[in-house]
CSV table of C-alpha atoms and ligand atoms in Angstrom, one decimal:
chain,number,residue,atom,x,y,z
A,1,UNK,CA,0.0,0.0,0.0
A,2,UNK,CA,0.8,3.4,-0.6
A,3,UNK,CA,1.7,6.0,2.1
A,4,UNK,CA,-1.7,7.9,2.2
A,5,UNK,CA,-0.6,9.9,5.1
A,6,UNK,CA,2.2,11.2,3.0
A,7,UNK,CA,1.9,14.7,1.0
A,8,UNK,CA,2.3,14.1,-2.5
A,9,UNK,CA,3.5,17.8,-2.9
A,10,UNK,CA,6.7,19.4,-4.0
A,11,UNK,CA,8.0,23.0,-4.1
A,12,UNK,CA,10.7,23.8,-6.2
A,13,UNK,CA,12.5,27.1,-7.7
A,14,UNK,CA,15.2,27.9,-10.4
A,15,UNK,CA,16.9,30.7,-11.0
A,16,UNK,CA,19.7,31.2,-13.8
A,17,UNK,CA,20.8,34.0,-16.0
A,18,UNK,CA,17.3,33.1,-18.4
A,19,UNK,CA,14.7,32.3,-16.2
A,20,UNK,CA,13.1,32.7,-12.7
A,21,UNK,CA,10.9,29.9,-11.7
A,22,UNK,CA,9.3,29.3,-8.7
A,23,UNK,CA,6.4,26.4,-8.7
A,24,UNK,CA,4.8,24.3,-6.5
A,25,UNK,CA,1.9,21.4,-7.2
A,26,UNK,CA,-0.1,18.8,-5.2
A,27,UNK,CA,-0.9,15.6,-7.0
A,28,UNK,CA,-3.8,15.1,-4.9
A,29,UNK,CA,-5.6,18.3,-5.9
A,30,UNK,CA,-9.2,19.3,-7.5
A,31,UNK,CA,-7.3,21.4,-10.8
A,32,UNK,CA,-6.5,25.0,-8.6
A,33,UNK,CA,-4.0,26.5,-10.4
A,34,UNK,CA,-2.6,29.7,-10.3
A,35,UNK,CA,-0.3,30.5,-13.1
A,36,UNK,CA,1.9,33.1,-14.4
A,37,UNK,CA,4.8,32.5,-16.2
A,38,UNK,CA,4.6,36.0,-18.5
A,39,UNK,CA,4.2,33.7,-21.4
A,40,UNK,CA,0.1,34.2,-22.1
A,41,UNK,CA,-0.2,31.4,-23.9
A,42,UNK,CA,2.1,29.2,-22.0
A,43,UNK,CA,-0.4,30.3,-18.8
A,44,UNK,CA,-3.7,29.0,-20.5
A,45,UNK,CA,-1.7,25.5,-21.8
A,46,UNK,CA,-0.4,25.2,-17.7
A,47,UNK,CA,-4.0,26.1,-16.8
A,48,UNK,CA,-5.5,23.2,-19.1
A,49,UNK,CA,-2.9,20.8,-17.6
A,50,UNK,CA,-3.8,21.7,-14.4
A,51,UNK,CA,-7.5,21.7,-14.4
A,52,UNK,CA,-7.7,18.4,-16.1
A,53,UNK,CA,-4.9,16.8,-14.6
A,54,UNK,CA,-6.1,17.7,-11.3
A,55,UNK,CA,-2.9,18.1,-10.2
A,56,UNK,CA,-3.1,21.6,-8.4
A,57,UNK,CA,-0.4,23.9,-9.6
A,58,UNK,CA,1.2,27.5,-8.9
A,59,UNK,CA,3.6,29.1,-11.1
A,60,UNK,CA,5.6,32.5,-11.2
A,61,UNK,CA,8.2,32.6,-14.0
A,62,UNK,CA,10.1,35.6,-15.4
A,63,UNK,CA,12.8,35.7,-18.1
A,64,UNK,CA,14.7,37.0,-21.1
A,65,UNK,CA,11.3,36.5,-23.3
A,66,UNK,CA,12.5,40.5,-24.8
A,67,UNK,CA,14.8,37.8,-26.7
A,68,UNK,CA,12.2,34.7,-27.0
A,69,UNK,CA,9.8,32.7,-24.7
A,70,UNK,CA,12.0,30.1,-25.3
A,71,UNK,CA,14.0,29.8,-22.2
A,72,UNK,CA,11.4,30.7,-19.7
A,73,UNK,CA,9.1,27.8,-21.4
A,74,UNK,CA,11.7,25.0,-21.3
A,75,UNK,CA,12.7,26.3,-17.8
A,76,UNK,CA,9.2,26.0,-16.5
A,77,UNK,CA,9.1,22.4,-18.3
A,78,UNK,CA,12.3,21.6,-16.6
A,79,UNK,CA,11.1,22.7,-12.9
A,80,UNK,CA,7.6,20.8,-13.5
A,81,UNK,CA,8.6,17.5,-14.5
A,82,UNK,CA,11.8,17.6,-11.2
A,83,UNK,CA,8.7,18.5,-9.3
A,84,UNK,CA,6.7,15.5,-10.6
A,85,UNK,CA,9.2,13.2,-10.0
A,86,UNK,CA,9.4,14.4,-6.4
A,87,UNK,CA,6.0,14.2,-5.5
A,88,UNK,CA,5.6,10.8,-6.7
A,89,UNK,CA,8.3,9.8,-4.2
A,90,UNK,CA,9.2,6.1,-4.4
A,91,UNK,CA,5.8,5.6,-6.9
A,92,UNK,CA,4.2,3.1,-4.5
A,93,UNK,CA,0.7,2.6,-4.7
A,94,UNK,CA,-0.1,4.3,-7.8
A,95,UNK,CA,-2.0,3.1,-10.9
A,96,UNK,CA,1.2,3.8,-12.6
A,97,UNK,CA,0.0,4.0,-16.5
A,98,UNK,CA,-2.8,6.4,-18.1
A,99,UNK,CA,-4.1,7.0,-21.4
A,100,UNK,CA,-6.5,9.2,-23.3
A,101,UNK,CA,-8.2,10.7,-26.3
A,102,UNK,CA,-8.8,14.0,-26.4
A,103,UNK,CA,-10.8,16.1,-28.6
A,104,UNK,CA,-10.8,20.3,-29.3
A,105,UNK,CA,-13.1,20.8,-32.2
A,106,UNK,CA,-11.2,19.5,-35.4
A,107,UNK,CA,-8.3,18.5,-33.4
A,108,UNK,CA,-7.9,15.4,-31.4
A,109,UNK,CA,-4.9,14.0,-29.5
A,110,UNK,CA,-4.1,10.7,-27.8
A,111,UNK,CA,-1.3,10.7,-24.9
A,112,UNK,CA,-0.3,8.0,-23.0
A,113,UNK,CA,1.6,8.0,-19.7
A,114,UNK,CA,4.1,5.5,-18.0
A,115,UNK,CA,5.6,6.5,-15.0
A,116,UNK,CA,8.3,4.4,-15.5
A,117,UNK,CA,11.5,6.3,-14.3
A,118,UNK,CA,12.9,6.4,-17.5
A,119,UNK,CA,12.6,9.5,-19.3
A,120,UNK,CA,11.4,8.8,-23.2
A,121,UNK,CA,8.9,10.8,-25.3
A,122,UNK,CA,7.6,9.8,-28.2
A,123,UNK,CA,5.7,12.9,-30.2
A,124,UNK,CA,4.1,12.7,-33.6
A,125,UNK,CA,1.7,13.9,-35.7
A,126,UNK,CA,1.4,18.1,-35.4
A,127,UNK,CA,0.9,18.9,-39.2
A,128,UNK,CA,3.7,20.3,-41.4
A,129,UNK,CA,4.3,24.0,-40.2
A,130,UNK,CA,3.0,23.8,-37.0
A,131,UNK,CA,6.7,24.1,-35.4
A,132,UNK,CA,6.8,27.8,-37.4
A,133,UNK,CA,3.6,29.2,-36.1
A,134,UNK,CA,3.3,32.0,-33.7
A,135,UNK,CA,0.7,30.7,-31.4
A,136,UNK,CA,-1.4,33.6,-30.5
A,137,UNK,CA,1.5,36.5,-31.8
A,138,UNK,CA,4.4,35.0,-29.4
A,139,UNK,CA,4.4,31.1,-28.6
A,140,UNK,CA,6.2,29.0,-31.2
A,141,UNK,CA,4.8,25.7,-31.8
A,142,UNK,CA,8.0,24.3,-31.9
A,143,UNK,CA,7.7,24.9,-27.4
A,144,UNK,CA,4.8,22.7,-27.7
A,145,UNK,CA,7.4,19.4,-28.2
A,146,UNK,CA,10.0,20.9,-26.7
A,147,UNK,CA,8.4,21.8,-23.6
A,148,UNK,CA,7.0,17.7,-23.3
A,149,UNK,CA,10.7,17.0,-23.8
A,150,UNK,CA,11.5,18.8,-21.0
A,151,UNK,CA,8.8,17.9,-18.5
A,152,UNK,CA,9.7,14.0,-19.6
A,153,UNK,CA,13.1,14.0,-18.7
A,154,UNK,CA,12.8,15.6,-15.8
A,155,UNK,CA,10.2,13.8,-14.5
A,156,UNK,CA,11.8,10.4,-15.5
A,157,UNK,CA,8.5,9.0,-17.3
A,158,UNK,CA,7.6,8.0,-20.6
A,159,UNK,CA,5.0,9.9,-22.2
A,160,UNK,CA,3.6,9.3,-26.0
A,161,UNK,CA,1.9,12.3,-27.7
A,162,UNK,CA,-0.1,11.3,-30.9
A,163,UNK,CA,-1.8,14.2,-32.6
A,164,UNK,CA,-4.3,12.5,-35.0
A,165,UNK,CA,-6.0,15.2,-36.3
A,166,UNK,CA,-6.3,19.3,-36.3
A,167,UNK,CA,-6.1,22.0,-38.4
A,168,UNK,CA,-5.8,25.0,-35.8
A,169,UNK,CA,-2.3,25.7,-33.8
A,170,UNK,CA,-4.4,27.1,-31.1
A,171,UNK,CA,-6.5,23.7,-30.5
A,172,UNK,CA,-4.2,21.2,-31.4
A,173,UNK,CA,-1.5,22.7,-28.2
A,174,UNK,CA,-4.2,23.1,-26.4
A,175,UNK,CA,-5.8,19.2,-27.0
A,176,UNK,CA,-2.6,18.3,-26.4
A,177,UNK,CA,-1.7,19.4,-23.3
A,178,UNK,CA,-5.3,18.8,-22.2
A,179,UNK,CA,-4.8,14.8,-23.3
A,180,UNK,CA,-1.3,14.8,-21.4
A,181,UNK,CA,-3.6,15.7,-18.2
A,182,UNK,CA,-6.1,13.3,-18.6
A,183,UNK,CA,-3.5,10.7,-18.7
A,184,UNK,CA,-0.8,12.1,-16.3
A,185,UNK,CA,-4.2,12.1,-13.8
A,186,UNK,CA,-4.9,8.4,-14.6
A,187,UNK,CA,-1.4,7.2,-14.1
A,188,UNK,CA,-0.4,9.3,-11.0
A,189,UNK,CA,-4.0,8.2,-9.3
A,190,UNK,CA,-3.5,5.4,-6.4
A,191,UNK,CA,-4.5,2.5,-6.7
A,192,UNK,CA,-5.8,0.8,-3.7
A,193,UNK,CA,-5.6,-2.8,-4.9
A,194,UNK,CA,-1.9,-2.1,-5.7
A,195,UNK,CA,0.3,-3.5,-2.8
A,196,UNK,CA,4.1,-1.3,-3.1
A,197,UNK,CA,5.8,0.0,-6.1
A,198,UNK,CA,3.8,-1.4,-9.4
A,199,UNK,CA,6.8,-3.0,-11.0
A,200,UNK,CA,8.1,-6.9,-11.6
A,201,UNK,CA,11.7,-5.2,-10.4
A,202,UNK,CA,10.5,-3.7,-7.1
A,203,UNK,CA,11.5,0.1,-8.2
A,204,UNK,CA,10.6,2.4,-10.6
B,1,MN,MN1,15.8,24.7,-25.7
Protein backbone atom coordinates (compact mmCIF):
# COMPACT_ATOMS: atom_id res chain seq x y z
CA UNK A 1 0.00 0.00 0.00
CA UNK A 2 0.85 3.36 -0.56
CA UNK A 3 1.73 5.99 2.06
CA UNK A 4 -1.69 7.90 2.22
CA UNK A 5 -0.57 9.93 5.07
CA UNK A 6 2.24 11.17 2.95
CA UNK A 7 1.85 14.73 1.00
CA UNK A 8 2.29 14.10 -2.49
CA UNK A 9 3.51 17.75 -2.91
CA UNK A 10 6.75 19.44 -4.01
CA UNK A 11 8.03 23.01 -4.06
CA UNK A 12 10.70 23.80 -6.22
CA UNK A 13 12.52 27.09 -7.70
CA UNK A 14 15.18 27.87 -10.43
CA UNK A 15 16.89 30.65 -11.01
CA UNK A 16 19.67 31.19 -13.76
CA UNK A 17 20.83 34.01 -15.96
CA UNK A 18 17.34 33.05 -18.40
CA UNK A 19 14.72 32.34 -16.17
CA UNK A 20 13.13 32.69 -12.74
CA UNK A 21 10.85 29.90 -11.73
CA UNK A 22 9.32 29.32 -8.68
CA UNK A 23 6.43 26.41 -8.71
CA UNK A 24 4.76 24.26 -6.50
CA UNK A 25 1.93 21.42 -7.17
CA UNK A 26 -0.07 18.77 -5.25
CA UNK A 27 -0.85 15.61 -7.01
CA UNK A 28 -3.77 15.09 -4.86
CA UNK A 29 -5.64 18.30 -5.91
CA UNK A 30 -9.16 19.28 -7.51
CA UNK A 31 -7.26 21.36 -10.77
CA UNK A 32 -6.47 25.05 -8.61
CA UNK A 33 -3.95 26.50 -10.45
CA UNK A 34 -2.63 29.68 -10.27
CA UNK A 35 -0.27 30.54 -13.14
CA UNK A 36 1.93 33.06 -14.37
CA UNK A 37 4.76 32.45 -16.16
CA UNK A 38 4.57 36.02 -18.53
CA UNK A 39 4.18 33.69 -21.36
CA UNK A 40 0.05 34.23 -22.14
CA UNK A 41 -0.18 31.41 -23.87
CA UNK A 42 2.09 29.23 -22.03
CA UNK A 43 -0.40 30.28 -18.84
CA UNK A 44 -3.70 29.01 -20.51
CA UNK A 45 -1.67 25.51 -21.75
CA UNK A 46 -0.44 25.20 -17.67
CA UNK A 47 -4.01 26.11 -16.83
CA UNK A 48 -5.54 23.16 -19.14
CA UNK A 49 -2.90 20.80 -17.59
CA UNK A 50 -3.77 21.67 -14.36
CA UNK A 51 -7.47 21.74 -14.40
CA UNK A 52 -7.65 18.36 -16.08
CA UNK A 53 -4.86 16.80 -14.63
CA UNK A 54 -6.05 17.75 -11.26
CA UNK A 55 -2.94 18.15 -10.20
CA UNK A 56 -3.06 21.58 -8.37
CA UNK A 57 -0.43 23.94 -9.56
CA UNK A 58 1.19 27.50 -8.94
CA UNK A 59 3.60 29.13 -11.10
CA UNK A 60 5.63 32.47 -11.24
CA UNK A 61 8.24 32.60 -13.95
CA UNK A 62 10.05 35.61 -15.42
CA UNK A 63 12.75 35.69 -18.13
CA UNK A 64 14.68 37.02 -21.05
CA UNK A 65 11.34 36.51 -23.26
CA UNK A 66 12.51 40.48 -24.76
CA UNK A 67 14.84 37.80 -26.67
CA UNK A 68 12.24 34.68 -27.02
CA UNK A 69 9.81 32.75 -24.72
CA UNK A 70 12.02 30.12 -25.28
CA UNK A 71 14.04 29.84 -22.21
CA UNK A 72 11.40 30.71 -19.66
CA UNK A 73 9.13 27.85 -21.43
CA UNK A 74 11.69 25.03 -21.29
CA UNK A 75 12.67 26.28 -17.76
CA UNK A 76 9.17 26.02 -16.50
CA UNK A 77 9.06 22.43 -18.26
CA UNK A 78 12.28 21.61 -16.60
CA UNK A 79 11.11 22.74 -12.94
CA UNK A 80 7.56 20.84 -13.53
CA UNK A 81 8.56 17.52 -14.52
CA UNK A 82 11.76 17.56 -11.23
CA UNK A 83 8.69 18.52 -9.33
CA UNK A 84 6.66 15.53 -10.57
CA UNK A 85 9.16 13.25 -10.01
CA UNK A 86 9.40 14.40 -6.41
CA UNK A 87 5.95 14.24 -5.46
CA UNK A 88 5.57 10.83 -6.72
CA UNK A 89 8.33 9.78 -4.25
CA UNK A 90 9.20 6.10 -4.36
CA UNK A 91 5.76 5.64 -6.87
CA UNK A 92 4.17 3.08 -4.53
CA UNK A 93 0.68 2.57 -4.72
CA UNK A 94 -0.10 4.29 -7.76
CA UNK A 95 -2.01 3.06 -10.88
CA UNK A 96 1.20 3.84 -12.61
CA UNK A 97 -0.02 3.99 -16.54
CA UNK A 98 -2.85 6.36 -18.06
CA UNK A 99 -4.06 6.97 -21.42
CA UNK A 100 -6.46 9.22 -23.33
CA UNK A 101 -8.17 10.68 -26.30
CA UNK A 102 -8.84 14.01 -26.36
CA UNK A 103 -10.83 16.09 -28.58
CA UNK A 104 -10.77 20.28 -29.26
CA UNK A 105 -13.15 20.75 -32.16
CA UNK A 106 -11.18 19.48 -35.40
CA UNK A 107 -8.25 18.50 -33.38
CA UNK A 108 -7.87 15.35 -31.41
CA UNK A 109 -4.90 13.95 -29.53
CA UNK A 110 -4.07 10.67 -27.77
CA UNK A 111 -1.30 10.74 -24.94
CA UNK A 112 -0.29 8.01 -22.99
CA UNK A 113 1.59 8.04 -19.71
CA UNK A 114 4.10 5.50 -18.04
CA UNK A 115 5.58 6.50 -14.98
CA UNK A 116 8.26 4.42 -15.47
CA UNK A 117 11.51 6.32 -14.32
CA UNK A 118 12.88 6.39 -17.48
CA UNK A 119 12.63 9.50 -19.31
CA UNK A 120 11.37 8.83 -23.23
CA UNK A 121 8.93 10.84 -25.31
CA UNK A 122 7.61 9.75 -28.24
CA UNK A 123 5.70 12.91 -30.21
CA UNK A 124 4.13 12.75 -33.57
CA UNK A 125 1.71 13.86 -35.69
CA UNK A 126 1.42 18.06 -35.45
CA UNK A 127 0.94 18.94 -39.22
CA UNK A 128 3.73 20.34 -41.43
CA UNK A 129 4.30 24.03 -40.17
CA UNK A 130 3.04 23.79 -37.01
CA UNK A 131 6.69 24.10 -35.43
CA UNK A 132 6.80 27.85 -37.43
CA UNK A 133 3.65 29.15 -36.12
CA UNK A 134 3.32 32.03 -33.73
CA UNK A 135 0.69 30.75 -31.37
CA UNK A 136 -1.41 33.65 -30.48
CA UNK A 137 1.50 36.46 -31.80
CA UNK A 138 4.36 35.02 -29.36
CA UNK A 139 4.42 31.13 -28.58
CA UNK A 140 6.23 29.03 -31.24
CA UNK A 141 4.80 25.74 -31.84
CA UNK A 142 8.01 24.31 -31.95
CA UNK A 143 7.70 24.94 -27.41
CA UNK A 144 4.85 22.68 -27.72
CA UNK A 145 7.42 19.38 -28.22
CA UNK A 146 9.96 20.90 -26.72
CA UNK A 147 8.40 21.79 -23.64
CA UNK A 148 7.03 17.75 -23.26
CA UNK A 149 10.65 17.03 -23.85
CA UNK A 150 11.50 18.79 -20.96
CA UNK A 151 8.80 17.86 -18.54
CA UNK A 152 9.75 13.99 -19.55
CA UNK A 153 13.08 13.97 -18.73
CA UNK A 154 12.83 15.62 -15.77
CA UNK A 155 10.23 13.83 -14.46
CA UNK A 156 11.85 10.41 -15.46
CA UNK A 157 8.47 9.01 -17.31
CA UNK A 158 7.58 7.97 -20.63
CA UNK A 159 5.04 9.93 -22.19
CA UNK A 160 3.56 9.33 -26.03
CA UNK A 161 1.90 12.28 -27.74
CA UNK A 162 -0.10 11.28 -30.87
CA UNK A 163 -1.78 14.18 -32.64
CA UNK A 164 -4.28 12.51 -35.02
CA UNK A 165 -5.99 15.16 -36.30
CA UNK A 166 -6.26 19.27 -36.33
CA UNK A 167 -6.13 22.01 -38.40
CA UNK A 168 -5.82 24.96 -35.81
CA UNK A 169 -2.27 25.74 -33.83
CA UNK A 170 -4.43 27.10 -31.06
CA UNK A 171 -6.53 23.68 -30.49
CA UNK A 172 -4.19 21.18 -31.42
CA UNK A 173 -1.49 22.68 -28.24
CA UNK A 174 -4.25 23.06 -26.38
CA UNK A 175 -5.76 19.17 -27.01
CA UNK A 176 -2.58 18.26 -26.42
CA UNK A 177 -1.66 19.41 -23.28
CA UNK A 178 -5.32 18.78 -22.15
CA UNK A 179 -4.82 14.77 -23.30
CA UNK A 180 -1.29 14.79 -21.39
CA UNK A 181 -3.63 15.67 -18.19
CA UNK A 182 -6.11 13.35 -18.65
CA UNK A 183 -3.50 10.70 -18.69
CA UNK A 184 -0.82 12.14 -16.28
CA UNK A 185 -4.17 12.15 -13.82
CA UNK A 186 -4.87 8.42 -14.58
CA UNK A 187 -1.37 7.17 -14.15
CA UNK A 188 -0.37 9.27 -11.03
CA UNK A 189 -3.98 8.23 -9.32
CA UNK A 190 -3.50 5.41 -6.36
CA UNK A 191 -4.55 2.54 -6.73
CA UNK A 192 -5.84 0.85 -3.75
CA UNK A 193 -5.57 -2.84 -4.86
CA UNK A 194 -1.89 -2.10 -5.70
CA UNK A 195 0.32 -3.49 -2.84
CA UNK A 196 4.10 -1.27 -3.13
CA UNK A 197 5.76 0.05 -6.14
CA UNK A 198 3.77 -1.40 -9.45
CA UNK A 199 6.82 -2.96 -11.02
CA UNK A 200 8.09 -6.92 -11.59
CA UNK A 201 11.71 -5.24 -10.36
CA UNK A 202 10.47 -3.69 -7.11
CA UNK A 203 11.47 0.11 -8.15
CA UNK A 204 10.61 2.41 -10.63
MN1 LIG B 1 15.82 24.66 -25.66
Amino acid sequence: MTDQSRARTASSSRETSESRIRLSLDLDGTGRSSIDTSVPFFDHLLTALSKHSLIDLDVAASGDTHIDVHHTVEDVGIVLGGALNEALGDKAGISRYGDALVPLDEALVQAVVDVSGRPYLVHTGEPEGFEYHLIGGHFTGSMVRHVFEAITFHAGITVHVRVLGGRDPHHIAEAEFKAFARALRQAVQPDPRVSGVPSTKGAL
